[in-house]
Amino acid sequence: MLLLATILCVVATAAGLKHVVVVGGGWAGYSAADALSASPDVRVTLLEASPRAAGGLAAGWRTPQGRPIEAGIHGFWREYANTFRVIDSLGLDRDAVLTPYTPSVLASKSGRVAVAPVLATSGTARPSLTPPLTVEALLQQVSELLPAPLDTALLAEFAPSSPLTFTDRASAIGLLACWADFAQEDPAAWARYDQLSAEALFKEYGGVTDTLYEELVEPLLHVLPMAPGYDISAGAALSCFHVFALQSRGAFDVRWCRGAISEKIFAPWQRRLEERGNVELRGGARVSSIEQCSGGGLEVGVLDAVQPILADAVILAVGGTSAARLAAQSPVLRAAPPAKDFALLRGITCVAARLYLRPSGEATTGLRGGAHSATLLPAEVAKAMEDSPVLVVGPGVGGIPALAETGFCVYDLQRMQDELSAGDVAVLEVDFYRADAIADMKDDQAVAALALQAAAAALGVSPALLSPSLLVDVAVVRARNAVSHFSPGSAAFSPDVRLADGLYACGDWVDRTGHASWSTEKAVVTGRQAAGRLGKELGLRSVDAAV
């Protein structure tokens, strides 16, 4: 067997075209494969563990009844320049793929907090400062001087029942010095803030009141970096808010996909890659190890494969915890200096529950904020979501034990996705973050019942309106430790895109002190950066790695 492997290594090395294996078929993996395959002197093999192949965590499929399912709903923020460029390069019409920019309703354990407006497209005129001066006019003028989300704390349309006072809202100004001091692409700034928790940053350094923290900051922390403030690095929180809010006025504005991302974006992306003729995509290919080839190059072991795949280089486009598992089984990867801390990387467990509900009456029409204005949800539920099809919820809602440290989002998908808007059933999605206890629930129907209970509590409606008896179809996706966890001190474990000769990595956990991006956008950027660096190492002629 050793002799056979040696012969194969020599043959592969002499074959002419360079061969790169990309491990992981999500945004990072497709971006790396796309950038590399633009060069005709390389062939790319993309390996995705899921048999559904395209999309990784963003992938989708259908129930036996033919209804669409996804592994959670993913937003597209205004500053996702490189992600939007992917959509444009595929010849897709952004407006046909994505909803308009959508407001979000924020809720805490106290109930509805506010509607976060679409700031960059707001046509609201600046209030006059001529006497008598109103509080609203003063807030508007002060907000013009502040970056978001500080301006959101001042400009959002707060619910009358919200416990937030003018003093609470104005306490956000105390964070201005921290925003000014933190530079997203400065390692020294990360060193100053990464050991500190986000909770300490906001409360102790920024002077944010407890009420503003619980009502506004905490819900955002639980659905953006997806963990409580004590377990999120201050550097990560500042970086996250910088990307989703600080880069420009309106950076917090978000669009959503009008259908399954796998169908709307990854399917045409896959067609383009395959049409180039130098890309092979394999679903159901779980990588077990990476070994140094005795004749030069690398061997990539795949579970249940007869023989390893031989490559000149490998790009890891998987999450941090998956990279750690692979490093433990791969001496050549484990020997790379940046990989020595991979075992310290942590992940966040997410659970996505898609709930198809029998209509309880006529459709409610004239609703605001979505791509579509009607829903078959119960009328009282529709009324509670009339300002937006998206509800962002902090932890501790409804006194439900499983939600003590779990935030979640509620989506009325009939108002967001074209196919579902024309359907004859209501569709509610509840995505839970830091949801280990929920993921441990074996029964999908029990998870669905909890999701309906959580949604009712967050919306302030009777649980009877969202009874499990309305369910006609259920899909639950459990993604254990699958989302990067940016805990205090974790930036020190984030590697550069180059791990060692022939070994590269990309994803939202990679190069945290580098390009100012986050989540999907960070995955796209680091995928292209890894391809660019690797292209130079292999002497490839025309890798398309611009960011």
XYZ file of C-alpha atoms in Angstrom:
547
model
C 0.000 0.000 0.000
C 2.861 2.384 0.839
C 4.480 1.627 -2.527
C 1.197 2.288 -4.339
C 0.779 5.634 -2.537
C 4.344 6.628 -3.473
C 3.769 5.771 -7.139
C 0.499 7.722 -7.170
C 2.188 10.741 -5.585
C 4.895 10.766 -8.254
C 2.359 10.387 -11.059
C 0.165 13.171 -9.650
C 3.127 15.509 -9.260
C 4.185 14.939 -12.839
C 0.712 15.216 -14.344
C 1.039 18.867 -15.389
C -1.896 20.766 -13.923
C -1.622 21.703 -10.272
C -4.291 20.037 -8.158
C -5.903 21.751 -5.161
C -8.383 20.096 -2.804
C -10.854 22.414 -1.060
C -12.422 20.858 2.037
C -15.872 22.346 2.723
C -18.671 23.403 0.405
C -20.004 26.573 2.013
C -19.375 30.233 1.200
C -15.637 29.978 1.976
C -15.094 26.777 -0.012
C -17.023 27.919 -3.066
C -15.250 31.292 -2.994
C -11.826 29.605 -2.876
C -12.750 27.161 -5.653
C -14.211 29.968 -7.758
C -11.122 32.158 -7.423
C -8.705 29.296 -8.134
C -10.558 27.789 -11.090
C -10.449 31.091 -12.947
C -6.866 30.043 -13.670
C -6.693 27.356 -16.406
C -3.485 25.801 -15.048
C -5.121 24.239 -11.981
C -7.783 21.680 -11.290
C -9.871 21.877 -8.134
C -11.646 19.147 -6.210
C -14.194 20.491 -3.723
C -15.230 18.048 -0.979
C -18.382 18.596 1.084
C -19.338 16.187 3.864
C -23.067 16.692 3.400
C -24.594 14.528 0.679
C -26.565 17.624 -0.299
C -23.229 19.183 -1.337
C -23.693 22.852 -2.206
C -23.903 25.399 0.556
C -22.489 23.807 3.690
C -24.357 25.333 6.642
C -26.314 27.479 4.182
C -27.550 24.403 2.316
C -31.179 23.436 1.978
C -33.316 20.532 0.873
C -37.004 19.550 0.855
C -39.330 17.547 3.064
C -40.988 14.382 1.714
C -43.951 16.646 0.948
C -41.725 18.837 -1.233
C -41.581 21.812 1.136
C -38.283 23.735 1.314
C -35.994 23.537 4.368
C -32.776 25.347 5.253
C -30.199 25.135 8.015
C -31.261 28.530 9.343
C -32.032 31.875 7.728
C -29.044 34.009 6.701
C -29.037 37.786 6.224
C -27.184 39.927 3.703
C -26.071 43.201 5.277
C -25.508 46.383 3.341
C -21.706 46.196 3.586
C -21.455 42.667 2.138
C -19.688 44.030 -0.943
C -17.836 40.844 -1.869
C -20.875 38.641 -1.278
C -22.992 40.869 -3.496
C -20.236 40.709 -6.112
C -20.594 36.918 -6.167
C -24.325 37.257 -6.853
C -23.707 39.819 -9.583
C -20.942 37.743 -11.197
C -23.337 34.812 -11.564
C -25.562 36.986 -13.738
C -28.272 37.036 -11.073
C -30.527 40.018 -10.450
C -30.005 40.994 -6.797
C -33.589 42.147 -6.479
C -34.831 38.825 -7.839
C -32.693 36.898 -5.350
C -32.917 39.128 -2.270
C -35.721 40.967 -0.510
C -35.646 44.739 -0.122
C -33.806 46.007 2.948
C -35.975 44.982 5.867
C -36.497 46.514 9.318
C -36.206 44.229 12.331
C -38.261 44.215 15.501
C -36.230 43.741 18.681
C -37.661 41.977 21.729
C -36.321 41.158 25.179
C -37.639 39.146 28.093
C -39.652 42.266 28.962
C -41.462 42.167 25.615
C -41.224 44.203 22.447
C -38.437 46.775 22.629
C -38.232 48.619 19.317
C -38.314 48.602 15.544
C -34.809 49.074 14.121
C -35.394 51.231 11.030
C -33.812 50.892 7.594
C -31.561 53.891 8.150
C -29.769 54.317 4.841
C -32.989 54.504 2.844
C -35.051 56.407 5.343
C -36.684 59.459 3.888
C -37.277 61.051 7.252
C -36.550 64.749 7.160
C -34.236 66.197 9.772
C -36.323 67.792 12.548
C -35.996 71.526 13.018
C -33.976 72.841 15.948
C -35.993 76.013 16.231
C -37.766 76.459 19.599
C -39.615 74.800 21.150
C -37.054 71.964 20.897
C -38.569 68.472 21.146
C -36.824 65.408 22.545
C -37.212 63.710 19.144
C -35.513 66.603 17.371
C -32.626 66.557 19.823
C -32.183 62.783 19.503
C -32.184 63.033 15.719
C -29.481 65.712 15.736
C -27.290 63.874 18.253
C -27.682 60.620 16.318
C -26.195 62.250 13.219
C -22.893 62.438 15.124
C -22.889 58.797 16.248
C -22.050 55.528 14.529
C -24.602 52.721 14.575
C -25.796 50.927 16.606
C -25.530 53.947 18.887
C -27.764 55.843 16.473
C -30.229 52.932 16.602
C -30.450 53.368 20.369
C -31.557 56.937 19.719
C -33.576 56.570 16.506
C -35.370 53.248 16.848
C -39.132 53.362 17.285
C -39.429 52.118 20.860
C -42.541 50.341 22.099
C -44.682 52.341 24.543
C -44.348 49.499 27.044
C -40.540 49.509 26.856
C -38.869 50.248 30.214
C -36.173 52.273 28.432
C -35.998 55.903 29.498
C -34.362 58.812 27.745
C -31.439 58.429 30.184
C -31.054 54.753 29.274
C -31.012 55.507 25.571
C -28.567 58.380 25.952
C -26.170 56.184 27.975
C -25.098 54.631 24.667
C -23.042 57.764 24.070
C -20.584 56.550 26.718
C -19.362 53.880 24.302
C -18.177 56.396 21.757
C -14.593 56.387 23.082
C -14.382 52.595 22.714
C -15.739 52.714 19.156
C -13.158 55.365 18.294
C -10.301 53.438 19.952
C -10.950 50.083 18.300
C -9.572 49.597 14.792
C -10.920 46.437 13.167
C -7.732 45.656 11.213
C -5.252 46.579 13.968
C -3.777 43.599 15.909
C -2.844 45.937 18.757
C -6.480 47.011 19.150
C -7.534 43.378 19.237
C -4.916 42.689 21.897
C -6.378 45.471 24.053
C -9.992 44.353 23.780
C -10.044 40.606 23.129
C -9.305 39.543 26.715
C -12.181 41.697 27.975
C -15.770 40.447 27.858
C -18.410 42.297 25.887
C -20.491 42.645 29.052
C -17.626 44.420 30.827
C -17.071 46.618 27.780
C -20.648 47.841 27.656
C -21.347 48.118 31.376
C -18.036 48.994 32.999
C -16.158 50.856 30.276
C -19.041 52.263 28.255
C -21.378 53.121 31.113
C -24.414 51.620 29.400
C -27.255 51.277 31.897
C -28.399 47.817 32.906
C -31.764 48.470 31.291
C -30.313 49.455 27.905
C -27.984 46.460 28.046
C -30.799 44.010 28.762
C -33.317 45.563 26.402
C -31.197 46.414 23.353
C -27.594 45.192 23.574
C -28.272 41.692 24.892
C -30.718 40.690 22.124
C -28.205 41.835 19.495
C -25.333 39.937 21.129
C -27.431 36.774 21.277
C -28.253 36.794 17.550
C -25.113 38.342 15.987
C -22.102 36.809 17.794
C -24.724 34.421 19.277
C -23.750 34.219 22.950
C -24.216 36.115 26.234
C -22.001 39.129 26.788
C -19.871 37.493 29.472
C -18.853 34.801 26.968
C -18.161 37.086 23.990
C -14.908 38.960 23.589
C -15.148 42.743 23.643
C -12.969 42.768 20.544
C -15.392 40.415 18.788
C -18.380 42.527 19.846
C -16.736 45.712 18.583
C -15.717 43.963 15.362
C -19.195 42.514 14.889
C -20.935 45.839 15.435
C -18.340 47.535 13.246
C -19.207 45.248 10.346
C -22.949 45.130 10.868
C -23.290 48.748 11.889
C -20.254 51.032 12.071
C -18.923 50.969 8.517
C -21.566 53.352 7.214
C -24.906 54.767 8.113
C -27.378 52.013 7.356
C -24.824 49.196 7.631
C -27.258 47.449 10.025
C -29.823 47.301 7.203
C -30.325 43.734 6.013
C -31.790 41.825 3.081
C -32.899 38.195 3.060
C -32.911 35.542 0.380
C -36.241 35.176 -1.449
C -35.882 31.385 -1.274
C -33.420 28.706 -0.242
C -29.856 30.008 -0.625
C -28.814 26.615 -1.996
C -31.324 26.963 -4.846
C -31.110 30.694 -5.472
C -27.316 31.167 -5.227
C -25.338 27.942 -4.797
C -27.046 26.025 -7.627
C -26.074 28.593 -10.311
C -22.676 28.974 -8.658
C -22.132 25.221 -8.896
C -23.145 25.238 -12.558
C -20.557 27.914 -13.315
C -17.802 25.991 -11.558
C -18.629 22.756 -13.349
C -18.887 24.482 -16.723
C -15.284 25.659 -16.380
C -14.184 22.057 -16.764
C -11.462 22.162 -14.125
C -13.640 21.774 -11.001
C -15.030 18.565 -9.532
C -17.581 18.814 -6.709
C -18.185 15.797 -4.493
C -21.000 15.622 -1.958
C -20.982 13.066 0.848
C -17.167 13.241 0.975
C -16.123 13.488 4.623
C -12.380 14.080 4.964
C -10.737 11.850 7.566
C -7.087 12.941 7.377
C -4.434 14.872 5.503
C -0.995 13.262 5.196
C 2.319 14.273 3.699
C 2.904 12.346 0.474
C 6.314 10.692 0.392
C 6.774 11.682 -3.248
C 5.774 15.301 -2.630
C 2.388 16.897 -2.166
C -0.443 15.807 0.128
C -2.811 12.855 0.516
C -6.398 13.655 1.503
C -8.187 10.687 3.053
C -11.952 10.453 2.549
C -14.128 8.100 4.596
C -15.218 5.011 2.667
C -12.999 5.949 -0.301
C -10.829 3.240 -1.834
C -7.762 5.462 -2.028
C -6.763 8.969 -0.941
C -6.951 12.027 -3.142
C -3.538 13.377 -4.116
C -3.038 17.125 -4.208
C -0.394 19.812 -4.468
C -2.199 21.849 -1.814
C -5.256 21.800 0.454
C -7.540 24.620 1.573
C -9.559 23.993 4.727
C -12.891 25.780 4.292
C -14.536 24.317 7.381
C -15.400 25.704 10.789
C -12.860 25.994 13.579
C -14.080 22.979 15.551
C -14.047 20.830 12.384
C -10.509 22.039 11.647
C -9.509 21.010 15.179
C -10.927 17.495 14.705
C -9.122 17.152 11.393
C -5.842 18.406 12.891
C -6.069 15.755 15.610
C -6.110 13.070 12.888
C -3.549 14.667 10.546
C 0.115 14.906 11.618
C 1.022 17.250 8.767
C -1.731 19.661 9.776
C -1.054 19.287 13.489
C 2.594 20.169 12.841
C 1.651 23.548 11.344
C 2.370 26.173 14.051
C -0.998 27.984 13.696
C -2.819 24.676 14.281
C -1.381 24.144 17.765
C -4.294 26.076 19.316
C -7.084 24.653 17.156
C -8.169 22.406 20.039
C -8.998 25.549 22.030
C -11.505 26.759 19.438
C -15.143 26.524 20.489
C -18.379 26.351 18.584
C -21.945 27.505 19.143
C -24.840 25.106 18.646
C -27.779 26.367 16.609
C -31.180 24.804 15.992
C -33.455 25.811 13.106
C -37.134 24.832 13.319
C -39.269 25.341 10.218
C -42.950 25.067 11.006
C -45.660 24.703 8.377
C -49.008 25.643 9.921
C -52.579 25.093 8.866
C -54.250 28.471 8.194
C -56.693 29.452 10.895
C -58.596 31.932 8.736
C -58.262 34.344 5.839
C -54.927 35.906 4.967
C -53.966 39.129 6.722
C -52.888 41.724 4.168
C -51.283 45.179 4.198
C -48.370 44.139 6.417
C -45.151 46.166 6.312
C -41.447 45.516 5.983
C -41.243 42.361 3.875
C -40.998 41.369 0.226
C -44.668 40.351 0.468
C -47.437 41.946 2.488
C -49.737 39.022 3.326
C -49.591 36.015 5.641
C -51.743 33.051 6.628
C -50.573 33.174 10.239
C -53.384 33.742 12.779
C -54.615 37.320 12.586
C -53.407 38.225 16.094
C -49.947 36.849 15.307
C -49.867 38.756 12.028
C -50.824 41.930 13.897
C -47.977 41.400 16.364
C -45.560 41.165 13.390
C -47.130 43.900 11.267
C -43.994 46.107 11.218
C -41.599 43.422 10.049
C -41.479 39.707 9.227
C -38.337 39.450 11.393
C -38.272 39.394 15.189
C -34.885 39.436 16.987
C -35.218 38.083 20.528
C -32.859 38.074 23.498
C -32.506 35.349 26.143
C -34.774 34.476 29.049
C -38.071 34.949 27.208
C -41.231 33.610 28.808
C -39.395 32.109 31.758
C -38.737 29.040 29.576
C -35.759 27.158 31.107
C -34.306 26.120 27.729
C -34.109 29.811 26.739
C -32.192 31.060 29.787
C -29.092 31.789 27.662
C -30.608 31.245 24.236
C -31.512 34.021 21.835
C -33.546 33.409 18.716
C -35.120 34.934 15.641
C -38.672 34.449 14.423
C -39.372 34.750 10.684
C -42.684 34.919 8.839
C -41.373 33.277 5.684
C -44.511 33.892 3.629
C -43.538 37.568 3.643
C -39.896 36.833 2.770
C -39.770 33.985 0.253
C -41.531 34.007 -3.113
C -42.445 30.328 -3.303
C -43.890 30.290 0.206
C -45.821 33.518 -0.295
C -47.915 31.760 -2.922
C -48.511 28.681 -0.747
C -51.639 27.568 1.071
C -50.064 27.162 4.518
C -48.445 29.581 6.956
C -44.685 29.201 7.453
C -42.915 30.238 10.615
C -39.210 29.690 11.188
C -37.617 29.922 14.632
C -33.809 29.823 14.713
C -32.215 29.327 18.146
C -28.627 30.314 19.007
C -26.512 28.794 21.829
C -29.117 26.096 21.833
C -27.381 23.005 23.255
C -30.333 22.056 25.458
C -32.729 22.303 22.526
C -30.400 20.313 20.256
C -30.412 17.558 22.875
C -34.187 17.168 22.495
C -34.572 14.065 20.340
C -38.185 14.573 19.285
C -38.689 17.062 16.448
C -42.306 17.571 17.471
C -41.152 18.582 20.953
C -38.718 21.101 19.436
C -41.539 22.429 17.228
C -43.805 22.848 20.253
C -41.051 24.727 22.101
C -40.474 26.952 19.050
C -44.172 27.852 18.919
C -44.188 28.556 22.663
C -41.093 30.763 22.343
C -42.549 32.675 19.393
C -45.821 33.291 21.221
C -43.980 34.524 24.321
C -41.756 36.865 22.292
C -44.707 38.239 20.325
C -46.854 38.679 23.426
C -49.738 36.580 22.082
C -51.648 33.681 23.599
C -49.880 30.302 23.183
C -53.237 28.938 22.010
C -52.860 30.971 18.808
C -49.728 28.979 17.919
C -50.884 25.572 19.065
C -48.936 22.483 17.926
C -52.268 21.205 16.618
C -51.813 23.622 13.676
C -48.653 21.874 12.470
C -48.888 20.141 9.094
C -45.141 19.699 8.502
C -42.016 20.161 10.617
C -38.299 20.201 9.893
C -35.661 20.617 12.600
C -31.968 21.104 11.828
C -29.465 20.707 14.664
C -26.038 22.220 13.964
C -23.900 21.255 16.959
C -20.890 23.484 17.669
C -21.105 24.558 14.041
C -20.957 28.347 14.388
C -17.727 30.079 15.399
C -17.663 31.131 19.055
C -15.693 34.320 19.617
C -15.131 34.011 23.352
C -12.729 36.235 25.324
C -9.168 35.551 24.204
C -10.183 33.553 21.130
C -8.681 35.957 18.585
C -5.242 34.657 19.582
C -6.261 31.258 18.156
C -7.379 32.665 14.799
C -4.822 31.743 12.119
C -3.694 33.543 9.015
C -5.026 32.061 5.761
C -1.661 30.339 5.233
C -1.018 27.550 7.735
C 2.094 25.951 6.177
C 3.501 25.007 2.794
C 0.550 23.763 0.766
C -1.929 24.172 3.654
C -4.392 27.048 3.835
C -7.572 27.898 5.750
C -10.551 30.162 5.216
C -13.793 30.910 7.004
C -15.254 33.479 9.382
C -12.919 32.284 12.189
C -9.760 32.886 10.129
C -7.652 36.087 10.140
C -9.849 37.872 12.694
C -7.532 40.891 12.866
C -7.446 41.209 9.078
C -10.091 42.321 6.595
C -12.980 44.107 8.331
C -15.732 41.610 7.643
C -17.878 39.074 9.473
C -19.914 35.922 8.942
C -20.751 35.214 5.274
C -18.730 38.188 4.040
C -15.676 37.094 6.055
C -15.982 33.581 4.614
C -16.102 34.934 1.063
C -13.167 37.283 1.652
C -10.883 34.721 3.312
C -11.785 32.137 0.649
C -10.540 34.496 -2.021
C -7.511 35.530 0.035
C -6.496 31.899 0.610
C -6.837 31.224 -3.124
C -4.718 34.278 -3.926
C -1.905 33.343 -1.550
C -1.953 29.728 -2.714
C -1.972 30.804 -6.356
C 1.263 32.706 -5.796
C 2.842 29.747 -4.009
C 1.974 27.383 -6.888
C 2.768 29.911 -9.609
C -0.770 29.903 -11.036
C -1.313 32.414 -13.824
C -4.723 34.013 -13.333
C -6.359 33.360 -9.960
C -9.254 35.803 -9.486
C -8.648 36.731 -5.834
C -9.474 40.443 -5.698
C -11.442 41.626 -2.648
